[in-house]
Structures are given as structure tokens and as C-alpha cells.
Amino acid sequence: MADPKPANANKAAGPKTKAVKAATSGSSKSKAKPSATATGKIPMTLSVNGKSLKVEAFPMARLLDVLRESLDLTGTKEGCGEGECGACSVFMDGRLVNSCLVPVLQATTAKIVTIEGVADGNKLQPIQETFITEGGAQCGICTPGMILAAIALLKKHPQPTDAQIREGLSGNLCRCTGYMKIFDSVRVAAERALANEGASTP
Amino acid sequence: MRAYVPGYEMLAPKALDEALGLLAASPETLTPIAGGTDLMVLFECGRLPEGRYLSLWQLDELRGIDITDEFVTLGALTTYRDVRDHPLLQAEFPMLCAAAAESGAIAIQNRGTLGGNIINASPAADSPPALLAYDAEIELVKKGGARWVPYRGFHLDYKVMDKEPGELLRRVRLPRRKDEASWTHFYRKVGTRRYQAISKVCFAGLAQLDSKGAIKVVRIGLASVAPTVLAAVETETALIGQTPSAKLAAQARAAMAKDVTPIDDIRSTAEYRRHVSINLAGAFVDTLSG
């Protein structure tokens, strides 16, 4: 989503040796005592899938990397790393976000749910079941993000139109181009939900 | 090349006062970051300058949509999702909702903010054309001061704004109009793909006709056709007081040719953008003549 040109006259990030200088140069000695100053890794607590997890991370580290590398939650994938493909989708306070675009410090106040938090043990959610029965997963890289985006979609539109499915999943790209089966998976999940609703009402 | 993560510091104050104090202490070296949908893209590819960043995300004082008889006021951290889901905005400012609904996909809309879209100052931003058409005003705050300014005139040149170092965008307000049914809203985003595509041209036109059918009010904003988002003043001047007709559409097209100064870039060509802008100006007038 970024603009193609570099912001202002700022140059590209320099080589690694300049990093320390960049972080401490200029009038950076602020008098005010910041509530959360970050130099080096800082301890933080993340709420992930209902658990409170302690990690040490650089504040600007991408939530995606902290989930995968520090917390071993490798269900969240990296595709493009620039908010186009949705492979890194997670929920933050119930809202679908691209974890590659979230500095981890901004996630410390949120309740995070990843693909690992979707099923209840071995009991899959209906949308996970239909990805299996309808062949919605091929290579699997986009699947966690697709499932989370589909959950967000079905929450907003329990019986989505085809246009709503396309829009709801428009931020998730499938390299295998298996979109038709993915859309089928969503449709069938919605149909089953409707059937179950009918069955449970007298 | 990826960013060197230890090269970035981040402050995350919990209150606006504290944030403004930090900005006042180092106005030139502390960069605000809101939802990160632009800056984190630069970060990932190693183009975000290392240094100190001020996270605004946890400042609830910058959230919320407030409604009075005169204005709808949106906090700078209002997300595209908040905008597109808001019933009053849908009813009175549909072009802003359309822009929000077509900015990125859902996951971007949940994080991208109106304030970020303004301050990132991309000439290709989608909400500014609607904000220009609706005569938005913005409030800039700094330690010990605040000022409201018209959004028109805020962008001076490519990524140059009428904003002092240390000033933060707090709110955006839109004047509410009377007689909603008498207004025409004409919004078009032209991109490569319906969703998740950055605009080649974005056009927002607002007009009201008087009882005799002449154009009483007309406001036009565009993106991706100049070094900044653009108010199409030449076209507005050509249209005001005139009665929509095929002849007026031709005049609008000629005026739009003077308003835009597009360039070639990775997404489109200057020639295509010029052509589309001109066509949209004509189509806007055609819409007014019914």
C-alpha cells in the first residue's frame, strides 16, 4: 500500500553499522520520561489465543516474526510482506489484520488470535471442515489467512453473496489460483450453518 | 534489503498530552506512526529510515466519530473500517465511505487510518479526493496549541504539508449539508484491480443544482494526477453558475486538462491519467444533466 517514492528526502535505511548512530543522534534526549521507551529488545506480554505469553522483542519487530520465531506459532505464514497477500492474517481484538504490517509493540494491548487458536483441540470449525471437504486447500500457504478472512466474512455476512465472498477474500491471494474451490468452501460453510440453524429450530 | 530491526526505537505513550510533550521535545526526529499500513511496507523493504517512532495506536483520544448539527468530526485514528460501516457517513458522505471501502482489503481497512492517509501525503491516497470535495477541515495540535485549517491548501507540494514539526493531526471534520436529496456525489476510483489496488486516477465530485437547474455548488477532488492530491479549481470555476449540458461537459473537459499535471510511474502513464481525468470530468457533468 505504500507510496512508490521514498518519504520526504529520507534516504533508504543505511547499513547496519549506522543503526546505533541513527537511533541516538539528533535531539533525541527528550526531557519527558516516555512510558515505553525502546532501545534494544524489551520484555512484553502478548495475549495470543487466550494465553498470556511473555516475549522479548524489538518494538518495531513485525508481529508476524514474533509469532513465528519467538512463539513458534508457524501457522501464520509470510507471503508478500507488504500487506497485499493476506497469508499473515491474524485477528487483533476481533479484527482481521496483516501481521506483517503490525509493529509488535502495538499488539501488546490487543487480544490476538492466530490460526492455531481457531480449532478447539481436534474439533475443527465448520469453515475448516469445508476447506477439507471442498478442496479449498492446495499448497497451504494461503490457507490460514483464507480461513481467518472467511471467519471474518461469515461473522459480518453469515449468508454472503458471491460478491461479498469476493470482497471479503480480496486481500488474500492464492498462488495456486484455487479460488473457485475456496469460494465453494465458504459457500458450503454458510449453507451448512443455515441448515443447522433450521435443524435446531423446532 | 530488509530493515535492520534494532535500528528502530518506538515510544508508545498512553495519553495525547504525553505524545505532544514527546513531539515537542524532538519535533524533527520523532516520527508518528498510526496503523502502519504505509510505513510498515517501507520498513519491510528497508526503505523506512531508522530512528525513533511515536506510536499513536493506543491513543484513544484520537478515536471516535462525533456528530453535531453542523459537523461530523472524526478522530485521526478513525479506520477505513470505521468510516465505511458508519450509517451517517454512508448517508451524508458516501464518497468517503466508497473511498474507505476501496482502500486495500478488509485487513488494511481495519488498520489504515484517515489521519495516516492524510499525513502520509501520498498523491495517490484515496480518501483525500472525497475530503476535498466535502470541504473537510483538519485540526493540528501541538504542545500548548491547536488550530483548525481547511484541508484544501494543506498539501503544498509532494509530501510537503502546511504542518509544523511537532504538530499532530488530531481530528478531521466535515460540514454537514442541508437538503441531502439535492446533492450529487460522483466518486470513481480507477485502478488495475477492483480491490487492493492503488489508484491510477481517483475522482470525487460533489454538486448541488439550484431551483432553475444551474450549478449552485461544485467541489472536485482528485488523486494520482499531480504531485499532491488536487482540488480541481479550474474545473470548478468553469462549472459554477452554469446549467449542465453537453456543451458544459465539453468545457469541463477542457478545464480539467488545465487542472491536472500527471506523471508516468509504475502504475500508469501521464497520458492515460490525463485522458481518464478529462473523461471523468465530462461524465460528472453528464450525471448532473441527468
Short mmCIF file of C-alpha atoms in Angstrom, two decimals:
data_model
loop_
_atom_site.label_atom_id
_atom_site.label_comp_id
_atom_site.label_asym_id
_atom_site.label_seq_id
_atom_site.Cartn_x
_atom_site.Cartn_y
_atom_site.Cartn_z
CA MET A 1 0.00 0.00 0.00
CA ALA A 2 2.99 2.25 0.30
CA ASP A 3 3.71 5.13 -1.93
CA PRO A 4 6.32 4.26 -4.54
CA LYS A 5 8.68 7.10 -3.74
CA PRO A 6 10.75 7.34 -0.57
CA ALA A 7 9.15 9.50 2.09
CA ASN A 8 10.49 13.08 2.08
CA ALA A 9 14.16 13.37 1.48
CA ASN A 10 14.82 10.49 3.84
CA LYS A 11 17.31 8.10 2.39
CA ALA A 12 16.98 4.38 2.40
CA ALA A 13 17.93 2.73 5.64
CA GLY A 14 21.69 2.65 5.84
CA PRO A 15 24.00 -0.25 6.52
CA LYS A 16 23.77 -1.96 9.85
CA THR A 17 26.70 -0.15 11.40
CA LYS A 18 24.84 3.12 11.16
CA ALA A 19 21.89 1.82 13.11
CA VAL A 20 23.04 2.78 16.56
CA LYS A 21 24.01 6.23 15.42
CA ALA A 22 20.68 6.77 13.72
CA ALA A 23 18.81 5.80 16.84
CA THR A 24 20.73 8.10 19.13
CA SER A 25 21.66 11.09 17.01
CA GLY A 26 19.97 14.47 16.90
CA SER A 27 17.98 15.96 19.73
CA SER A 28 16.76 12.62 20.89
CA LYS A 29 17.41 13.33 24.55
CA SER A 30 13.86 14.08 25.42
CA LYS A 31 13.19 15.52 28.83
CA ALA A 32 9.83 13.82 29.17
CA LYS A 33 10.01 10.34 30.60
CA PRO A 34 8.42 8.13 27.98
CA SER A 35 6.03 5.48 29.20
CA ALA A 36 7.61 2.86 27.00
CA THR A 37 11.00 3.65 25.60
CA ALA A 38 12.56 1.03 23.48
CA THR A 39 16.22 0.58 22.90
CA GLY A 40 17.17 -2.96 22.26
CA LYS A 41 14.82 -5.81 22.98
CA ILE A 42 12.19 -5.10 25.54
CA PRO A 43 10.13 -7.53 27.60
CA MET A 44 6.46 -7.55 26.71
CA THR A 45 3.40 -9.66 27.22
CA LEU A 46 1.20 -10.72 24.33
CA SER A 47 -2.26 -12.20 24.62
CA VAL A 48 -2.34 -14.92 21.99
CA ASN A 49 -5.13 -17.48 21.60
CA GLY A 50 -6.29 -16.80 25.14
CA LYS A 51 -2.86 -17.24 26.70
CA SER A 52 -0.66 -14.57 28.18
CA LEU A 53 2.81 -15.04 26.69
CA LYS A 54 6.00 -13.26 27.65
CA VAL A 55 8.49 -12.38 24.95
CA GLU A 56 11.45 -10.10 24.46
CA ALA A 57 11.36 -8.29 21.17
CA PHE A 58 12.43 -5.15 19.38
CA PRO A 59 9.44 -2.80 19.43
CA MET A 60 9.32 -2.42 15.65
CA ALA A 61 9.63 -6.17 15.05
CA ARG A 62 6.75 -7.38 12.95
CA LEU A 63 4.06 -9.21 14.89
CA LEU A 64 4.39 -11.91 12.21
CA ASP A 65 8.03 -12.56 13.09
CA VAL A 66 7.41 -12.60 16.82
CA LEU A 67 4.57 -15.09 16.41
CA ARG A 68 6.59 -17.38 14.16
CA GLU A 69 10.08 -17.07 15.58
CA SER A 70 9.66 -16.27 19.26
CA LEU A 71 6.39 -18.05 19.96
CA ASP A 72 6.72 -20.93 17.47
CA LEU A 73 3.27 -20.21 16.06
CA THR A 74 4.21 -21.02 12.49
CA GLY A 75 0.66 -21.43 11.24
CA THR A 76 0.74 -17.76 10.33
CA LYS A 77 2.57 -17.52 7.00
CA GLU A 78 4.53 -14.86 5.23
CA GLY A 79 3.73 -14.25 1.59
CA CYS A 80 4.47 -10.79 0.29
CA GLY A 81 5.43 -8.97 3.49
CA GLU A 82 3.69 -5.82 2.30
CA GLY A 83 0.02 -6.21 3.09
CA GLU A 84 -1.09 -7.44 -0.31
CA CYS A 85 -1.50 -11.20 0.08
CA GLY A 86 -3.10 -11.87 3.46
CA ALA A 87 -1.04 -15.01 4.24
CA CYS A 88 -0.05 -13.42 7.57
CA SER A 89 -3.62 -12.59 8.64
CA VAL A 90 -4.44 -12.75 12.35
CA PHE A 91 -7.17 -11.25 14.49
CA MET A 92 -6.38 -8.31 16.76
CA ASP A 93 -9.30 -7.59 19.08
CA GLY A 94 -11.56 -9.48 16.70
CA ARG A 95 -10.48 -7.57 13.62
CA LEU A 96 -8.60 -9.14 10.75
CA VAL A 97 -5.16 -7.55 10.26
CA ASN A 98 -1.99 -8.27 8.32
CA SER A 99 0.54 -9.22 11.00
CA CYS A 100 3.42 -8.27 8.67
CA LEU A 101 2.33 -4.64 8.99
CA VAL A 102 1.94 -4.55 12.78
CA PRO A 103 4.87 -3.43 14.93
CA VAL A 104 4.72 -5.83 17.86
CA LEU A 105 4.64 -3.03 20.42
CA GLN A 106 1.25 -2.02 19.01
CA ALA A 107 -0.05 -5.53 19.60
CA THR A 108 0.69 -5.67 23.32
CA THR A 109 -2.66 -4.14 24.21
CA ALA A 110 -4.68 -6.43 21.94
CA LYS A 111 -6.17 -9.90 22.13
CA ILE A 112 -4.55 -11.80 19.27
CA VAL A 113 -5.99 -14.91 17.65
CA THR A 114 -3.96 -16.89 15.12
CA ILE A 115 -4.93 -19.90 13.03
CA GLU A 116 -3.74 -22.10 15.92
CA GLY A 117 -6.49 -20.61 18.06
CA VAL A 118 -9.34 -21.35 15.65
CA ALA A 119 -9.99 -25.05 16.26
CA ASP A 120 -10.96 -26.32 19.70
CA GLY A 121 -8.38 -29.09 20.11
CA ASN A 122 -9.13 -31.55 17.34
CA LYS A 123 -12.59 -30.12 16.83
CA LEU A 124 -12.43 -28.03 13.69
CA GLN A 125 -14.63 -25.05 12.97
CA PRO A 126 -17.14 -25.55 10.12
CA ILE A 127 -15.11 -23.39 7.73
CA GLN A 128 -12.04 -25.56 8.38
CA GLU A 129 -14.13 -28.67 7.68
CA THR A 130 -15.36 -27.30 4.38
CA PHE A 131 -11.88 -26.30 3.26
CA ILE A 132 -11.14 -30.04 3.56
CA THR A 133 -14.34 -31.38 2.01
CA GLU A 134 -14.45 -28.85 -0.85
CA GLY A 135 -10.74 -28.93 -1.65
CA GLY A 136 -10.17 -25.32 -0.54
CA ALA A 137 -6.54 -26.00 0.40
CA GLN A 138 -3.84 -26.84 -2.12
CA CYS A 139 -0.25 -25.92 -1.25
CA GLY A 140 -1.48 -24.49 2.05
CA ILE A 141 0.40 -21.21 2.24
CA CYS A 142 -2.66 -19.03 1.85
CA THR A 143 -4.98 -21.36 3.79
CA PRO A 144 -4.56 -19.99 7.34
CA GLY A 145 -5.16 -16.45 6.11
CA MET A 146 -8.05 -17.53 3.90
CA ILE A 147 -9.71 -19.29 6.84
CA LEU A 148 -9.33 -16.27 9.12
CA ALA A 149 -10.61 -13.92 6.39
CA ALA A 150 -13.53 -16.32 5.78
CA ILE A 151 -14.34 -16.32 9.51
CA ALA A 152 -14.35 -12.50 9.49
CA LEU A 153 -16.55 -12.53 6.40
CA LEU A 154 -19.06 -15.05 7.79
CA LYS A 155 -19.26 -13.10 11.03
CA LYS A 156 -20.27 -9.99 9.11
CA HIS A 157 -22.33 -11.73 6.43
CA PRO A 158 -23.45 -15.19 7.66
CA GLN A 159 -25.05 -15.85 4.25
CA PRO A 160 -22.71 -13.99 1.92
CA THR A 161 -23.43 -13.26 -1.73
CA ASP A 162 -20.76 -14.19 -4.26
CA ALA A 163 -19.77 -10.52 -4.45
CA GLN A 164 -19.40 -10.39 -0.67
CA ILE A 165 -17.23 -13.52 -0.72
CA ARG A 166 -15.02 -12.00 -3.39
CA GLU A 167 -14.69 -8.76 -1.47
CA GLY A 168 -14.20 -10.47 1.88
CA LEU A 169 -11.35 -12.59 0.50
CA SER A 170 -9.96 -9.91 -1.84
CA GLY A 171 -7.00 -9.29 0.45
CA ASN A 172 -5.96 -12.95 0.35
CA LEU A 173 -4.06 -14.24 -2.64
CA CYS A 174 -3.77 -17.92 -3.57
CA ARG A 175 -0.64 -18.73 -5.55
CA CYS A 176 -2.20 -22.00 -6.70
CA THR A 177 -5.12 -19.91 -8.04
CA GLY A 178 -7.58 -22.25 -6.36
CA TYR A 179 -10.12 -19.51 -5.82
CA MET A 180 -13.20 -21.37 -7.05
CA LYS A 181 -12.78 -24.16 -4.51
CA ILE A 182 -12.02 -21.62 -1.79
CA PHE A 183 -15.23 -19.73 -2.63
CA ASP A 184 -17.07 -23.10 -2.64
CA SER A 185 -15.68 -23.82 0.82
CA VAL A 186 -17.14 -20.56 2.11
CA ARG A 187 -20.47 -21.13 0.37
CA VAL A 188 -20.82 -24.65 1.75
CA ALA A 189 -19.92 -23.50 5.25
CA ALA A 190 -22.65 -20.86 5.02
CA GLU A 191 -25.15 -23.42 3.69
CA ARG A 192 -24.36 -25.87 6.47
CA ALA A 193 -24.71 -23.14 9.07
CA LEU A 194 -28.14 -22.31 7.65
CA ALA A 195 -29.15 -25.99 7.60
CA ASN A 196 -28.01 -26.47 11.20
CA GLU A 197 -29.94 -23.39 12.21
CA GLY A 198 -33.03 -24.84 10.53
CA ALA A 199 -32.49 -28.21 12.21
CA SER A 200 -32.10 -26.71 15.66
CA THR A 201 -35.23 -24.58 15.50
CA PRO A 202 -38.39 -26.58 16.20
CA MET B 1 17.04 -5.44 1.64
CA ARG B 2 15.12 -5.86 4.84
CA ALA B 3 15.14 -3.37 7.66
CA TYR B 4 17.65 -3.70 10.49
CA VAL B 5 15.16 -4.08 13.33
CA PRO B 6 17.38 -2.89 16.21
CA GLY B 7 17.77 0.43 14.39
CA TYR B 8 14.24 1.45 15.31
CA GLU B 9 13.08 2.82 18.60
CA MET B 10 9.43 3.20 19.45
CA LEU B 11 7.65 5.25 22.07
CA ALA B 12 4.08 4.34 22.93
CA PRO B 13 2.55 6.97 25.19
CA LYS B 14 -0.91 6.30 26.58
CA ALA B 15 -2.16 9.89 26.52
CA LEU B 16 -2.23 12.63 23.88
CA ASP B 17 -0.62 15.17 26.23
CA GLU B 18 2.30 12.86 26.74
CA ALA B 19 2.61 12.28 23.00
CA LEU B 20 2.63 16.03 22.31
CA GLY B 21 5.28 16.52 25.00
CA LEU B 22 7.49 13.92 23.36
CA LEU B 23 6.96 15.52 19.96
CA ALA B 24 7.75 18.97 21.35
CA ALA B 25 10.99 17.62 22.81
CA SER B 26 12.17 16.19 19.49
CA PRO B 27 9.98 17.53 16.70
CA GLU B 28 12.46 16.77 13.92
CA THR B 29 13.48 13.28 14.93
CA LEU B 30 10.33 11.59 16.21
CA THR B 31 8.03 10.25 13.51
CA PRO B 32 4.41 9.40 14.32
CA ILE B 33 3.11 6.01 13.21
CA ALA B 34 -0.58 5.11 13.31
CA GLY B 35 -1.89 1.88 11.73
CA GLY B 36 1.38 1.24 9.90
CA THR B 37 -0.20 0.25 6.59
CA ASP B 38 2.16 2.56 4.70
CA LEU B 39 5.22 2.84 6.95
CA MET B 40 5.50 -0.88 7.67
CA VAL B 41 5.59 -1.59 3.95
CA LEU B 42 8.61 0.70 3.68
CA PHE B 43 10.04 -0.96 6.80
CA GLU B 44 9.82 -4.42 5.30
CA CYS B 45 11.73 -3.45 2.18
CA GLY B 46 14.37 -1.50 4.11
CA ARG B 47 13.22 1.96 2.99
CA LEU B 48 11.89 3.26 6.28
CA PRO B 49 14.57 5.48 7.82
CA GLU B 50 15.94 4.10 11.08
CA GLY B 51 15.33 6.20 14.14
CA ARG B 52 12.63 6.98 16.63
CA TYR B 53 8.92 6.44 16.07
CA LEU B 54 5.95 7.57 18.09
CA SER B 55 3.16 5.01 18.11
CA LEU B 56 -0.25 6.67 18.16
CA TRP B 57 -2.27 3.46 18.01
CA GLN B 58 -3.04 3.34 21.73
CA LEU B 59 -4.21 6.98 21.93
CA ASP B 60 -7.95 6.54 22.33
CA GLU B 61 -8.30 10.33 22.40
CA LEU B 62 -7.69 10.20 18.64
CA ARG B 63 -10.58 7.79 18.08
CA GLY B 64 -14.29 8.25 17.69
CA ILE B 65 -16.82 9.83 15.36
CA ASP B 66 -18.70 12.78 16.81
CA ILE B 67 -21.88 14.25 15.36
CA THR B 68 -23.36 17.70 15.85
CA ASP B 69 -25.90 19.61 13.74
CA GLU B 70 -23.07 21.37 11.98
CA PHE B 71 -20.25 18.83 11.66
CA VAL B 72 -19.25 15.20 11.65
CA THR B 73 -15.89 15.07 13.40
CA LEU B 74 -13.62 12.05 13.01
CA GLY B 75 -10.63 11.29 15.19
CA ALA B 76 -7.38 10.92 13.26
CA LEU B 77 -7.22 7.21 14.17
CA THR B 78 -10.63 6.50 12.64
CA THR B 79 -10.02 3.47 10.44
CA TYR B 80 -11.38 2.90 6.95
CA ARG B 81 -13.47 0.15 8.53
CA ASP B 82 -14.99 2.64 10.99
CA VAL B 83 -15.72 5.01 8.10
CA ARG B 84 -17.34 2.51 5.76
CA ASP B 85 -19.51 0.99 8.50
CA HIS B 86 -20.86 4.32 9.79
CA PRO B 87 -24.55 4.87 8.92
CA LEU B 88 -24.48 8.67 8.99
CA LEU B 89 -21.34 8.83 6.87
CA GLN B 90 -22.96 6.41 4.42
CA ALA B 91 -26.00 8.68 4.19
CA GLU B 92 -24.29 12.08 4.00
CA PHE B 93 -20.71 11.44 2.88
CA PRO B 94 -21.00 8.38 0.62
CA MET B 95 -17.84 9.21 -1.33
CA LEU B 96 -15.74 8.95 1.83
CA CYS B 97 -17.30 5.55 2.54
CA ALA B 98 -16.66 4.47 -1.05
CA ALA B 99 -13.03 5.54 -0.71
CA ALA B 100 -12.71 3.62 2.56
CA ALA B 101 -14.33 0.52 1.07
CA GLU B 102 -11.91 0.57 -1.87
CA SER B 103 -8.71 1.27 0.09
CA GLY B 104 -6.90 -2.03 0.31
CA ALA B 105 -8.87 -5.04 1.50
CA ILE B 106 -10.52 -5.73 4.87
CA ALA B 107 -7.29 -6.32 6.80
CA ILE B 108 -5.89 -3.00 5.57
CA GLN B 109 -9.17 -1.23 6.28
CA ASN B 110 -9.03 -2.47 9.88
CA ARG B 111 -5.68 -0.75 10.44
CA GLY B 112 -5.39 2.08 7.95
CA THR B 113 -6.47 5.42 9.40
CA LEU B 114 -7.91 8.61 7.97
CA GLY B 115 -5.20 10.65 9.71
CA GLY B 116 -2.48 8.40 8.36
CA ASN B 117 -3.91 8.67 4.86
CA ILE B 118 -3.67 12.48 5.10
CA ILE B 119 -0.27 12.80 6.77
CA ASN B 120 1.43 10.11 4.71
CA ALA B 121 0.63 12.61 1.95
CA SER B 122 0.66 10.18 -0.93
CA PRO B 123 -0.67 11.89 -4.06
CA ALA B 124 -2.40 8.56 -4.76
CA ALA B 125 -4.33 8.41 -1.48
CA ASP B 126 -8.00 7.52 -1.87
CA SER B 127 -9.77 9.41 0.90
CA PRO B 128 -8.36 12.92 0.20
CA PRO B 129 -10.37 13.48 -3.02
CA ALA B 130 -13.57 12.92 -1.01
CA LEU B 131 -12.27 15.10 1.83
CA LEU B 132 -11.51 17.87 -0.67
CA ALA B 133 -14.95 17.58 -2.26
CA TYR B 134 -16.65 17.71 1.15
CA ASP B 135 -14.62 20.78 2.26
CA ALA B 136 -13.05 18.98 5.20
CA GLU B 137 -11.20 20.89 7.88
CA ILE B 138 -8.42 19.42 9.95
CA GLU B 139 -7.22 20.17 13.44
CA LEU B 140 -3.49 20.25 14.11
CA VAL B 141 -2.37 20.15 17.71
CA LYS B 142 0.94 20.68 19.40
CA LYS B 143 2.03 21.16 22.97
CA GLY B 144 0.18 24.26 24.10
CA GLY B 145 -1.76 24.94 20.93
CA ALA B 146 -4.31 23.80 18.39
CA ARG B 147 -5.57 25.17 15.06
CA TRP B 148 -8.25 24.25 12.57
CA VAL B 149 -7.32 24.69 8.91
CA PRO B 150 -9.16 23.96 5.66
CA TYR B 151 -7.91 20.71 4.15
CA ARG B 152 -7.75 22.49 0.80
CA GLY B 153 -4.33 24.09 0.78
CA PHE B 154 -2.82 21.70 3.33
CA HIS B 155 -0.69 19.82 0.80
CA LEU B 156 1.85 22.27 -0.61
CA ASP B 157 3.99 20.01 -2.75
CA TYR B 158 4.99 16.35 -2.97
CA LYS B 159 4.98 15.20 0.67
CA VAL B 160 5.18 18.83 1.84
CA MET B 161 2.40 19.99 4.15
CA ASP B 162 1.36 23.15 5.95
CA LYS B 163 2.31 21.50 9.22
CA GLU B 164 4.97 22.45 11.73
CA PRO B 165 7.32 19.84 13.12
CA GLY B 166 5.78 18.79 16.41
CA GLU B 167 2.23 19.24 15.19
CA LEU B 168 -0.03 16.22 15.16
CA LEU B 169 -3.28 15.76 13.24
CA ARG B 170 -5.99 15.27 15.86
CA ARG B 171 -9.33 15.47 14.08
CA VAL B 172 -10.98 15.87 10.71
CA ARG B 173 -14.38 17.49 10.43
CA LEU B 174 -16.87 17.55 7.61
CA PRO B 175 -19.53 20.28 7.38
CA ARG B 176 -22.99 18.72 7.11
CA ARG B 177 -25.18 19.87 4.25
CA LYS B 178 -28.92 20.50 4.20
CA ASP B 179 -31.36 19.02 1.69
CA GLU B 180 -29.36 15.84 1.15
CA ALA B 181 -31.52 14.78 -1.81
CA SER B 182 -30.49 17.83 -3.84
CA TRP B 183 -26.80 16.86 -3.93
CA THR B 184 -24.98 14.65 -6.41
CA HIS B 185 -21.97 12.61 -5.26
CA PHE B 186 -19.80 11.21 -8.06
CA TYR B 187 -16.89 9.02 -6.95
CA ARG B 188 -14.71 6.95 -9.25
CA LYS B 189 -11.57 5.03 -8.41
CA VAL B 190 -9.75 3.79 -11.48
CA GLY B 191 -7.19 1.10 -10.67
CA THR B 192 -5.81 -2.12 -12.06
CA ARG B 193 -8.00 -4.31 -9.87
CA ARG B 194 -11.22 -3.62 -8.01
CA TYR B 195 -9.71 -4.19 -4.56
CA GLN B 196 -6.27 -3.86 -3.07
CA ALA B 197 -5.02 -1.71 -5.95
CA ILE B 198 -3.54 1.77 -5.71
CA SER B 199 -5.39 4.26 -7.91
CA LYS B 200 -4.32 5.34 -11.36
CA VAL B 201 -6.85 8.14 -11.01
CA CYS B 202 -9.31 8.84 -8.22
CA PHE B 203 -12.11 11.41 -8.69
CA ALA B 204 -14.65 12.79 -6.22
CA GLY B 205 -17.20 15.32 -7.42
CA LEU B 206 -19.94 16.95 -5.35
CA ALA B 207 -22.56 19.31 -6.76
CA GLN B 208 -25.87 20.93 -5.97
CA LEU B 209 -28.20 22.48 -8.54
CA ASP B 210 -30.44 25.45 -7.75
CA SER B 211 -34.18 25.57 -8.47
CA LYS B 212 -33.52 26.68 -12.06
CA GLY B 213 -31.15 23.80 -12.70
CA ALA B 214 -27.90 25.79 -12.56
CA ILE B 215 -24.91 24.54 -10.60
CA LYS B 216 -25.02 26.28 -7.24
CA VAL B 217 -22.16 24.45 -5.51
CA VAL B 218 -19.47 22.26 -7.07
CA ARG B 219 -16.42 20.72 -5.45
CA ILE B 220 -14.00 18.31 -7.14
CA GLY B 221 -11.05 16.44 -5.65
CA LEU B 222 -8.64 14.12 -7.45
CA ALA B 223 -5.72 11.85 -6.64
CA SER B 224 -2.84 10.44 -8.69
CA VAL B 225 -2.87 13.32 -11.17
CA ALA B 226 -0.46 15.83 -9.59
CA PRO B 227 2.38 15.98 -7.01
CA THR B 228 -0.31 16.25 -4.33
CA VAL B 229 -3.96 15.33 -4.10
CA LEU B 230 -5.70 18.06 -6.02
CA ALA B 231 -8.72 20.35 -5.84
CA ALA B 232 -9.77 20.89 -9.46
CA VAL B 233 -10.21 24.64 -9.17
CA GLU B 234 -10.22 25.38 -12.91
CA THR B 235 -12.99 22.87 -13.49
CA GLU B 236 -14.98 24.12 -10.52
CA THR B 237 -14.72 27.68 -11.84
CA ALA B 238 -15.85 26.58 -15.29
CA LEU B 239 -18.94 24.88 -13.84
CA ILE B 240 -20.21 27.21 -11.15
CA GLY B 241 -23.42 29.02 -12.09
CA GLN B 242 -23.76 27.08 -15.35
CA THR B 243 -26.52 24.73 -16.40
CA PRO B 244 -25.35 21.16 -17.12
CA SER B 245 -25.41 20.32 -20.83
CA ALA B 246 -23.31 18.60 -23.47
CA LYS B 247 -21.62 21.94 -24.11
CA LEU B 248 -20.80 22.39 -20.44
CA ALA B 249 -19.41 18.86 -20.30
CA ALA B 250 -17.01 19.84 -23.08
CA GLN B 251 -16.00 22.94 -21.13
CA ALA B 252 -15.43 20.82 -18.02
CA ARG B 253 -13.19 18.51 -20.04
CA ALA B 254 -11.15 21.46 -21.32
CA ALA B 255 -10.81 22.89 -17.81
CA MET B 256 -9.77 19.54 -16.36
CA ALA B 257 -6.95 19.37 -18.90
CA LYS B 258 -5.58 22.51 -17.23
CA ASP B 259 -6.07 21.23 -13.68
CA VAL B 260 -4.08 18.00 -13.88
CA THR B 261 -0.31 17.53 -14.19
CA PRO B 262 0.11 13.76 -14.08
CA ILE B 263 3.32 11.76 -14.47
CA ASP B 264 4.37 8.34 -15.75
CA ASP B 265 5.06 5.84 -12.98
CA ILE B 266 4.87 2.13 -12.24
CA ARG B 267 1.08 2.14 -12.18
CA SER B 268 0.14 4.18 -15.20
CA THR B 269 1.17 6.80 -17.72
CA ALA B 270 0.68 10.56 -17.67
CA GLU B 271 -1.25 10.33 -20.92
CA TYR B 272 -3.69 7.72 -19.60
CA ARG B 273 -4.26 9.62 -16.37
CA ARG B 274 -4.87 12.86 -18.24
CA HIS B 275 -7.34 11.15 -20.54
CA VAL B 276 -9.22 9.45 -17.68
CA SER B 277 -9.39 12.67 -15.62
CA ILE B 278 -10.85 14.53 -18.58
CA ASN B 279 -13.37 11.77 -19.27
CA LEU B 280 -14.42 11.72 -15.62
CA ALA B 281 -14.95 15.50 -15.63
CA GLY B 282 -17.23 15.08 -18.64
CA ALA B 283 -19.04 12.11 -17.09
CA PHE B 284 -19.59 14.08 -13.88
CA VAL B 285 -21.34 16.88 -15.80
CA ASP B 286 -23.33 14.31 -17.80
CA THR B 287 -24.54 12.86 -14.49
CA LEU B 288 -25.70 16.31 -13.40
CA SER B 289 -27.69 16.87 -16.56
CA GLY B 290 -29.45 13.55 -15.86
#
